[in-house]
mmCIF file of C-alpha atoms in Angstrom:
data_model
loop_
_atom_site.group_PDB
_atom_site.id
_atom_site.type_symbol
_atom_site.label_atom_id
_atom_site.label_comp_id
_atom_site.label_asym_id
_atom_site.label_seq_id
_atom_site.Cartn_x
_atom_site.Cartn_y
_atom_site.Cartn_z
ATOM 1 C CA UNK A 272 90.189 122.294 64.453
ATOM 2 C CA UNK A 273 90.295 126.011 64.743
ATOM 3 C CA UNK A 274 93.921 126.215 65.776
ATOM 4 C CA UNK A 275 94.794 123.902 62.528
ATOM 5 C CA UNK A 276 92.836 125.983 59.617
ATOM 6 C CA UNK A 277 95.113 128.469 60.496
ATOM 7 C CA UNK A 278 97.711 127.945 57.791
ATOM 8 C CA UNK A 279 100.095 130.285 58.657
ATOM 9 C CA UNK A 280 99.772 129.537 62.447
ATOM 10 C CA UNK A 281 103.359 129.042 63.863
ATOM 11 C CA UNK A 282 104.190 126.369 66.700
ATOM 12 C CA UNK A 283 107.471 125.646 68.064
ATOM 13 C CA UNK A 284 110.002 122.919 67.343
ATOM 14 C CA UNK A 285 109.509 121.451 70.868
ATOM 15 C CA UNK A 286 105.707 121.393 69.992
ATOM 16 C CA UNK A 287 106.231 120.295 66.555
ATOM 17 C CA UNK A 288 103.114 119.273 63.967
ATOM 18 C CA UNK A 289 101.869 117.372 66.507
ATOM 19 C CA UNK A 290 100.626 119.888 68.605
ATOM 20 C CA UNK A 291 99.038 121.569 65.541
ATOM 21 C CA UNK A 292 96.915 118.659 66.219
ATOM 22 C CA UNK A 293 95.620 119.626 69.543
ATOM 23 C CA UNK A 294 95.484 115.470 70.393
ATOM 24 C CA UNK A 295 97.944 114.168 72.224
ATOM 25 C CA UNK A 296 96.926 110.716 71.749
ATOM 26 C CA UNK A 297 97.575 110.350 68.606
ATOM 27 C CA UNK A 298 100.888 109.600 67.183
ATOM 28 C CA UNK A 299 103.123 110.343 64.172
ATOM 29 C CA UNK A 300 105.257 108.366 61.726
ATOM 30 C CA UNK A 301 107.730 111.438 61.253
ATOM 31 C CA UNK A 302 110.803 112.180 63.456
ATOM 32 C CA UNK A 303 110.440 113.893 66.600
ATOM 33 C CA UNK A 304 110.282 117.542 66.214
ATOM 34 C CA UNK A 305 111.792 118.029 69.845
ATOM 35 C CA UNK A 306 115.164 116.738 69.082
ATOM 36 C CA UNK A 307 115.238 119.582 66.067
ATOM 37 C CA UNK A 308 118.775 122.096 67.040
ATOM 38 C CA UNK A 309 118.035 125.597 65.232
ATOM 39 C CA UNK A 310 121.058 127.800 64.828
ATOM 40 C CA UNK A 311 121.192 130.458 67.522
ATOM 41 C CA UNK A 312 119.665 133.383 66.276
ATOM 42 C CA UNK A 313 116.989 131.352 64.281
ATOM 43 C CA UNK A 314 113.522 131.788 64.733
ATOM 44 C CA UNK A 315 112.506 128.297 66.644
ATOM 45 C CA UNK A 316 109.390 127.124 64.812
ATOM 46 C CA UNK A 317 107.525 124.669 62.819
ATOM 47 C CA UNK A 318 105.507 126.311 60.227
ATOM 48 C CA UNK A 319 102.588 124.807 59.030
ATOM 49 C CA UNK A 320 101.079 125.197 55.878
ATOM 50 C CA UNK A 321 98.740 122.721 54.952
ATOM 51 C CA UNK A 322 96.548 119.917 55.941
ATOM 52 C CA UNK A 323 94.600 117.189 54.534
ATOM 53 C CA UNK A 324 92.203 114.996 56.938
ATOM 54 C CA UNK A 325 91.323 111.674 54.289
ATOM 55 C CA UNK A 326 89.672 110.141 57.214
ATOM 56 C CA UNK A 327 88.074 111.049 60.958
ATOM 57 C CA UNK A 328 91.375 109.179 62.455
ATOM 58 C CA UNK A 329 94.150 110.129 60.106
ATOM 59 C CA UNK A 330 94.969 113.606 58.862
ATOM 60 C CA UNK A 331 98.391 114.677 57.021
ATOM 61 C CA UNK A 332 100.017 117.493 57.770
ATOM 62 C CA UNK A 333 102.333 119.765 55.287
ATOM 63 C CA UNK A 334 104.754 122.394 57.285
ATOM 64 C CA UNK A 335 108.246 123.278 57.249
ATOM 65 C CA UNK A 336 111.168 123.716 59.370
ATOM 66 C CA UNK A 337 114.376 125.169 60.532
ATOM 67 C CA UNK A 338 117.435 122.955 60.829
ATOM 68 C CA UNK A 339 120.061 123.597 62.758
ATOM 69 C CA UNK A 340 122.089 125.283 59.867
ATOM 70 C CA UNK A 341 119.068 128.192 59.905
ATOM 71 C CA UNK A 342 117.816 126.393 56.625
ATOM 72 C CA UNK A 343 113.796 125.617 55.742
ATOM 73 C CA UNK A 344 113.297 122.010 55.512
ATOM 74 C CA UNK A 345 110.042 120.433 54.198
ATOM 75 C CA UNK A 346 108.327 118.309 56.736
ATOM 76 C CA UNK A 347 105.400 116.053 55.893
ATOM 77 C CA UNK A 348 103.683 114.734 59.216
ATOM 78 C CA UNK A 349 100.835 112.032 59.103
ATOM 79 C CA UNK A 350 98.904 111.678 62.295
ATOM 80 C CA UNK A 351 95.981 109.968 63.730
ATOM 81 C CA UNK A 352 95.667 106.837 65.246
ATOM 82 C CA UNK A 353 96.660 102.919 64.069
ATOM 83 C CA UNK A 354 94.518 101.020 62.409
ATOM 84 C CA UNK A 355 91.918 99.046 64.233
ATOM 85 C CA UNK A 356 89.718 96.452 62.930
ATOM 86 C CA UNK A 357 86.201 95.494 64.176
ATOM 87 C CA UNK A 358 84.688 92.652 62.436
ATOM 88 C CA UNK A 359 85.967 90.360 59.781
ATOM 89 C CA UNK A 360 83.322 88.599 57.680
ATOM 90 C CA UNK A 361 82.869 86.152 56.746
ATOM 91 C CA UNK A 362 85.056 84.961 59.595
ATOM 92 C CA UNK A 363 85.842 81.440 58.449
ATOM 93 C CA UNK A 364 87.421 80.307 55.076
ATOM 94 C CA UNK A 365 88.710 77.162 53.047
ATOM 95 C CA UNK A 366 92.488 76.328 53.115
ATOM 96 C CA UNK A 367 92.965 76.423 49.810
ATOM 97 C CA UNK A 368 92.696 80.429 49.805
ATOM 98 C CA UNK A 369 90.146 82.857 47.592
ATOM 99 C CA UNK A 370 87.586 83.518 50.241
ATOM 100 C CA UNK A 371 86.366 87.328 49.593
ATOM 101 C CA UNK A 372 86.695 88.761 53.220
ATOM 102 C CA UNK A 373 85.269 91.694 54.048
ATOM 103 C CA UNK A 374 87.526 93.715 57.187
ATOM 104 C CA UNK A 375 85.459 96.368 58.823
ATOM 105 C CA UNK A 376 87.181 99.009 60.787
ATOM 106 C CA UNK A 377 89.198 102.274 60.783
ATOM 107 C CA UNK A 378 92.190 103.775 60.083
ATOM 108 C CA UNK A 379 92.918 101.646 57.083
ATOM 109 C CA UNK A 380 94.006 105.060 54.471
ATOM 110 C CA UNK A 381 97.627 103.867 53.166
ATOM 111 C CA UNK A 382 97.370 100.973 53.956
ATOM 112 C CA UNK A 383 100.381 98.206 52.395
ATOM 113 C CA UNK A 384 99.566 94.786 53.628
ATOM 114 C CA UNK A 385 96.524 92.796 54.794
ATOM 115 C CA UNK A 386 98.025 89.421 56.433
ATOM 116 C CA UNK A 387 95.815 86.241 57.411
ATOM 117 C CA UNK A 388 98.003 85.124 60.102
ATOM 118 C CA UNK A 389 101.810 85.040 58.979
ATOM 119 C CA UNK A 390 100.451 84.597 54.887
ATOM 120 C CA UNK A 391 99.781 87.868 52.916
ATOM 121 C CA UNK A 392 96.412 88.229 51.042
ATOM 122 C CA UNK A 393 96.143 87.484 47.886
ATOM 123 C CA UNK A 394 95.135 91.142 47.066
ATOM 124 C CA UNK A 395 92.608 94.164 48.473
ATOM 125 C CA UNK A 396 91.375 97.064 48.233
ATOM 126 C CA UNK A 397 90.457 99.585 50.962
ATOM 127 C CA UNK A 398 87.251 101.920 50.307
ATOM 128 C CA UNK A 399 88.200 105.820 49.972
ATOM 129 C CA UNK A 400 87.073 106.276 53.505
ATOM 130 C CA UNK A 401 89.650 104.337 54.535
ATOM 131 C CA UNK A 402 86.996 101.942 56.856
ATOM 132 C CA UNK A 403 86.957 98.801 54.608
ATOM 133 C CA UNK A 404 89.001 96.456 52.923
ATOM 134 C CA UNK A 405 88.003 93.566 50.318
ATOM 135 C CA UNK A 406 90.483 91.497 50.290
ATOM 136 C CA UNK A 407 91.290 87.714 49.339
ATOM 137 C CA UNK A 408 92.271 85.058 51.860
ATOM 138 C CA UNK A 409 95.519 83.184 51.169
ATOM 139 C CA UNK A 410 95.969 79.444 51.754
ATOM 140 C CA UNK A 411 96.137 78.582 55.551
ATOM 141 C CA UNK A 412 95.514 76.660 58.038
ATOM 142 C CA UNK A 413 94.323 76.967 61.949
ATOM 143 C CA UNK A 414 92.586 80.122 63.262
ATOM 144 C CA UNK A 415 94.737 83.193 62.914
ATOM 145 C CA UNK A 416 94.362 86.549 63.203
ATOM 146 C CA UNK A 417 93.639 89.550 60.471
ATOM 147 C CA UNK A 418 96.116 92.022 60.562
ATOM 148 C CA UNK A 419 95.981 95.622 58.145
ATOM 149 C CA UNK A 420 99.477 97.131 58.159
ATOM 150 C CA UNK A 421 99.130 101.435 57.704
ATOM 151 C CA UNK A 422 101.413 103.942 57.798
ATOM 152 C CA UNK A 423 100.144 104.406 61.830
ATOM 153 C CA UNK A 424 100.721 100.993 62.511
ATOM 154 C CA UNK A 425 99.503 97.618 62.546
ATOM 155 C CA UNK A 426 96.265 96.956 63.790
ATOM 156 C CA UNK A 427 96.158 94.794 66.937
ATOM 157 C CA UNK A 428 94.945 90.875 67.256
ATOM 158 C CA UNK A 429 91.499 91.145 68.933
ATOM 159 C CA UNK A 430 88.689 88.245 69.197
ATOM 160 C CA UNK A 431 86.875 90.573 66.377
ATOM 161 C CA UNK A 432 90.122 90.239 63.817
ATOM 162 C CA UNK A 433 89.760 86.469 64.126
ATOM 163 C CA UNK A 434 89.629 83.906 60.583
ATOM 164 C CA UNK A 435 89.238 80.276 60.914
ATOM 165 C CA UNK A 436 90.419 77.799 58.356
ATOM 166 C CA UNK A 437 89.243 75.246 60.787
ATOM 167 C CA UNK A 438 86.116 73.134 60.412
ATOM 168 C CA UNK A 439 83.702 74.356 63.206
ATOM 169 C CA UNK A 440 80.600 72.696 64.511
ATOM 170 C CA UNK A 441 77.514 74.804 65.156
ATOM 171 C CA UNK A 442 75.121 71.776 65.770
ATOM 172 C CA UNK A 443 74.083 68.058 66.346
ATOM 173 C CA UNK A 444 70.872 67.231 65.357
ATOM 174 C CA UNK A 445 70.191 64.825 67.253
ATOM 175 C CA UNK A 446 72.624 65.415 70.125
ATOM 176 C CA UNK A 447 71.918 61.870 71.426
ATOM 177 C CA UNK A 448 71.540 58.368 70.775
ATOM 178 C CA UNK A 449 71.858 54.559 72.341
ATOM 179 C CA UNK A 450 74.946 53.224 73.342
ATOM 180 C CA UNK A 451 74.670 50.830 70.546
ATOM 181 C CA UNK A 452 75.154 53.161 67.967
ATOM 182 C CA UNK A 453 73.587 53.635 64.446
ATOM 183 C CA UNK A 454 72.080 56.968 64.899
ATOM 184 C CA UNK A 455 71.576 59.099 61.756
ATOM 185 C CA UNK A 456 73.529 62.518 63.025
ATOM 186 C CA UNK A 457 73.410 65.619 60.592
ATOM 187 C CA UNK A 458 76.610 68.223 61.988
ATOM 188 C CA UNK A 459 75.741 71.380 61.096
ATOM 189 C CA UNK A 460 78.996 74.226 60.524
ATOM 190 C CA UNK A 461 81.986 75.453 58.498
ATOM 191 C CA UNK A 462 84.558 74.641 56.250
ATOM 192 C CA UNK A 463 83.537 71.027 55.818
ATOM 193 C CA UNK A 464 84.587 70.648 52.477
ATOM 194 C CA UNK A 465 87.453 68.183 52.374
ATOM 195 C CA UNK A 466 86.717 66.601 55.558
ATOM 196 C CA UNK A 467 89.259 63.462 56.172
ATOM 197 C CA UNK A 468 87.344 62.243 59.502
ATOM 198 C CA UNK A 469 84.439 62.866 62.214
ATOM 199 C CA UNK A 470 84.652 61.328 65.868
ATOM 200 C CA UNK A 471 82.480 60.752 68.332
ATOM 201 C CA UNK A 472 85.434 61.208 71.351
ATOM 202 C CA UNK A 473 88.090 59.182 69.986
ATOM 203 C CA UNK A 474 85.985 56.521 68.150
ATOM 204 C CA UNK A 475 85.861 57.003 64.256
ATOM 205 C CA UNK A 476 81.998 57.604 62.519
ATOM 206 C CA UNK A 477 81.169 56.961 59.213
ATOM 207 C CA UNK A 478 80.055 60.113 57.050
ATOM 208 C CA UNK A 479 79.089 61.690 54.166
ATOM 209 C CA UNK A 480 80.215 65.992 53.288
ATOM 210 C CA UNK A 481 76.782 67.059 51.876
ATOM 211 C CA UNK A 482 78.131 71.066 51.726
ATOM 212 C CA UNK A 483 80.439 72.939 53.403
ATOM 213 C CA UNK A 484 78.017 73.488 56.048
ATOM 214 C CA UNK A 485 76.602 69.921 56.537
ATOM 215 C CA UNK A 486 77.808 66.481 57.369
ATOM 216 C CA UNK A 487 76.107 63.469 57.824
ATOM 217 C CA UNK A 488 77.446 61.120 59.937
ATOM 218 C CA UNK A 489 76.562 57.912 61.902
ATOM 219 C CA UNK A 490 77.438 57.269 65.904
ATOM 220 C CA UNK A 491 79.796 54.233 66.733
ATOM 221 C CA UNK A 492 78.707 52.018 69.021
ATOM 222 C CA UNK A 493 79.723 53.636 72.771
ATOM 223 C CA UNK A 494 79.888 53.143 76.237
ATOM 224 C CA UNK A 495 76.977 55.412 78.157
ATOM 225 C CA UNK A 496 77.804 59.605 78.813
ATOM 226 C CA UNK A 497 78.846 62.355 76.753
ATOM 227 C CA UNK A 498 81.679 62.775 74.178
ATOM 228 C CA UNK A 499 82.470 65.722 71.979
ATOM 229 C CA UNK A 500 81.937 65.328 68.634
ATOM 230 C CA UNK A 501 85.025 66.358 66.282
ATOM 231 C CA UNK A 502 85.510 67.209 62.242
ATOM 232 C CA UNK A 503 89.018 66.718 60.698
ATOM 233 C CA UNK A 504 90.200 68.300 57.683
ATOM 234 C CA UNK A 505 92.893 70.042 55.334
ATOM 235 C CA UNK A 506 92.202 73.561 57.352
ATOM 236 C CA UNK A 507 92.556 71.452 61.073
ATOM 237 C CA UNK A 508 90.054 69.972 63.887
ATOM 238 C CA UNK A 509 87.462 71.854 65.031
ATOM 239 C CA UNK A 510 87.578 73.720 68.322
ATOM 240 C CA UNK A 511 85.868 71.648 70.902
ATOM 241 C CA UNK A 512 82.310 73.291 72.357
ATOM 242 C CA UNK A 513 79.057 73.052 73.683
ATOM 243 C CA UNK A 514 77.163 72.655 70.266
ATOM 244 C CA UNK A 515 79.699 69.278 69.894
ATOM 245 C CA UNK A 516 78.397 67.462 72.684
ATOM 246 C CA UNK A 517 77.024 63.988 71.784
ATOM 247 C CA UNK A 518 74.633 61.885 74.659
ATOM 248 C CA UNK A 519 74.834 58.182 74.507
ATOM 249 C CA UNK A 520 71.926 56.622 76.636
#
């Protein structure tokens, strides 16, 4: 920090803007300075004159340059790291598109694309601290993965960047019944709207979609043990879990 409010500061070609930086860690979109020829005689440096920092992990710096005719050339260097994101709520949507998702995270300043998966989003807008984008879900299927494209770089698929267009089951209640069937089963979860079919293992139950969260549903008759209850719809089948697990006694 004290090195780069020092405008007139000089560095050298091999050390380049990045240097200015003092952070080796982080990275730059602009050529490397290193590969930079000045003509003999020519003083070697990188000159840098100004710098902007719109967020804690991306500054942009303004300096100049001598080429390897002798002449100044204008150099504009962004630095800082790619962007990352944390948390993605809410994390599920409907297939048809037009959730309003919410990506937490960092490095997002510049950014040019938000993609759900391999689909862009519909639009967004990233906060002027560059740590937030509202954007709109596109039509999808499946669980995929939120990516923010920046001038750093494109964020990275972690478990946090996750968004399901999958039904998901958070709860049976109850979670058993007799082998004979006919129990009165509310499912509990996600993206239900639209639901083509519920199973109770690979036999087919009889239901009703009372919201998006809730289903009501009604056990086939079944042999004794546990089977996993499953939801089918537009968005695909949900994920197979603990919460699904369905008791016949």
């Amino acid at each position: 920090k004290r090195a780069i409010d020092e405008h007139k500061t000089y560095y050298t070609h091999t050390q380049g803007l990045l240097e200015a930086l003092s952070a080796g860690t982080w990275t730059t979109t602009a050529a490397p300075l290193a590969s930079l020829s000045p003509a003999p005689g020519a003083n070697p440096t990188v000159s840098l004159h100004d710098l902007s920092c719109p967020s804690v992990n991306q500054c942009v710096a303004v300096g100049s340059y001598l080429d390897s005719s002798g002449h100044t050339q204008g150099l504009i260097g962004t630095f800082g790291q790619p962007p990352v994101v944390t948390k993605v709520r809410p994390a599920y949507g409907a297939p048809i598109g037009g959730t309003r998702v919410r990506i937490s995270g960092r490095g997002f300043i510049g950014a040019t694309a938000v993609d759900f998966g391999s689909s862009p989003a519909a639009s967004f807008r990233v906060n002027k601290r560059g740590t937030m984008i509202t954007a709109t879900a596109p039509a999808g299927t499946g669980l995929v993965f939120v990516t923010v494209v920046a001038p750093l770089g494109v964020s990275a698929d972690v478990p946090a960047s996750q968004f399901s267009y999958e039904p998901s089951i958070i709860r049976l209640r109850p979670s058993s019944g007799t082998f004979a069937g006919g129990a009165r089963v509310v499912i509990a979860g996600t993206n239900f709207l639209g639901t083509t079919a519920v199973h109770f293992g690979s036999k087919a139950a009889s239901f009703s979609v009372r919201s998006n969260r809730e289903i009501v549903a009604t056990s086939p008759p079944a042999t004794v043990g546990s089977v996993d209850v499953t939801v089918a719809g537009p968005g695909g089948t949900s994920p197979v879990s603990s919460a699904d697990v369905f008791t016949y006694s």
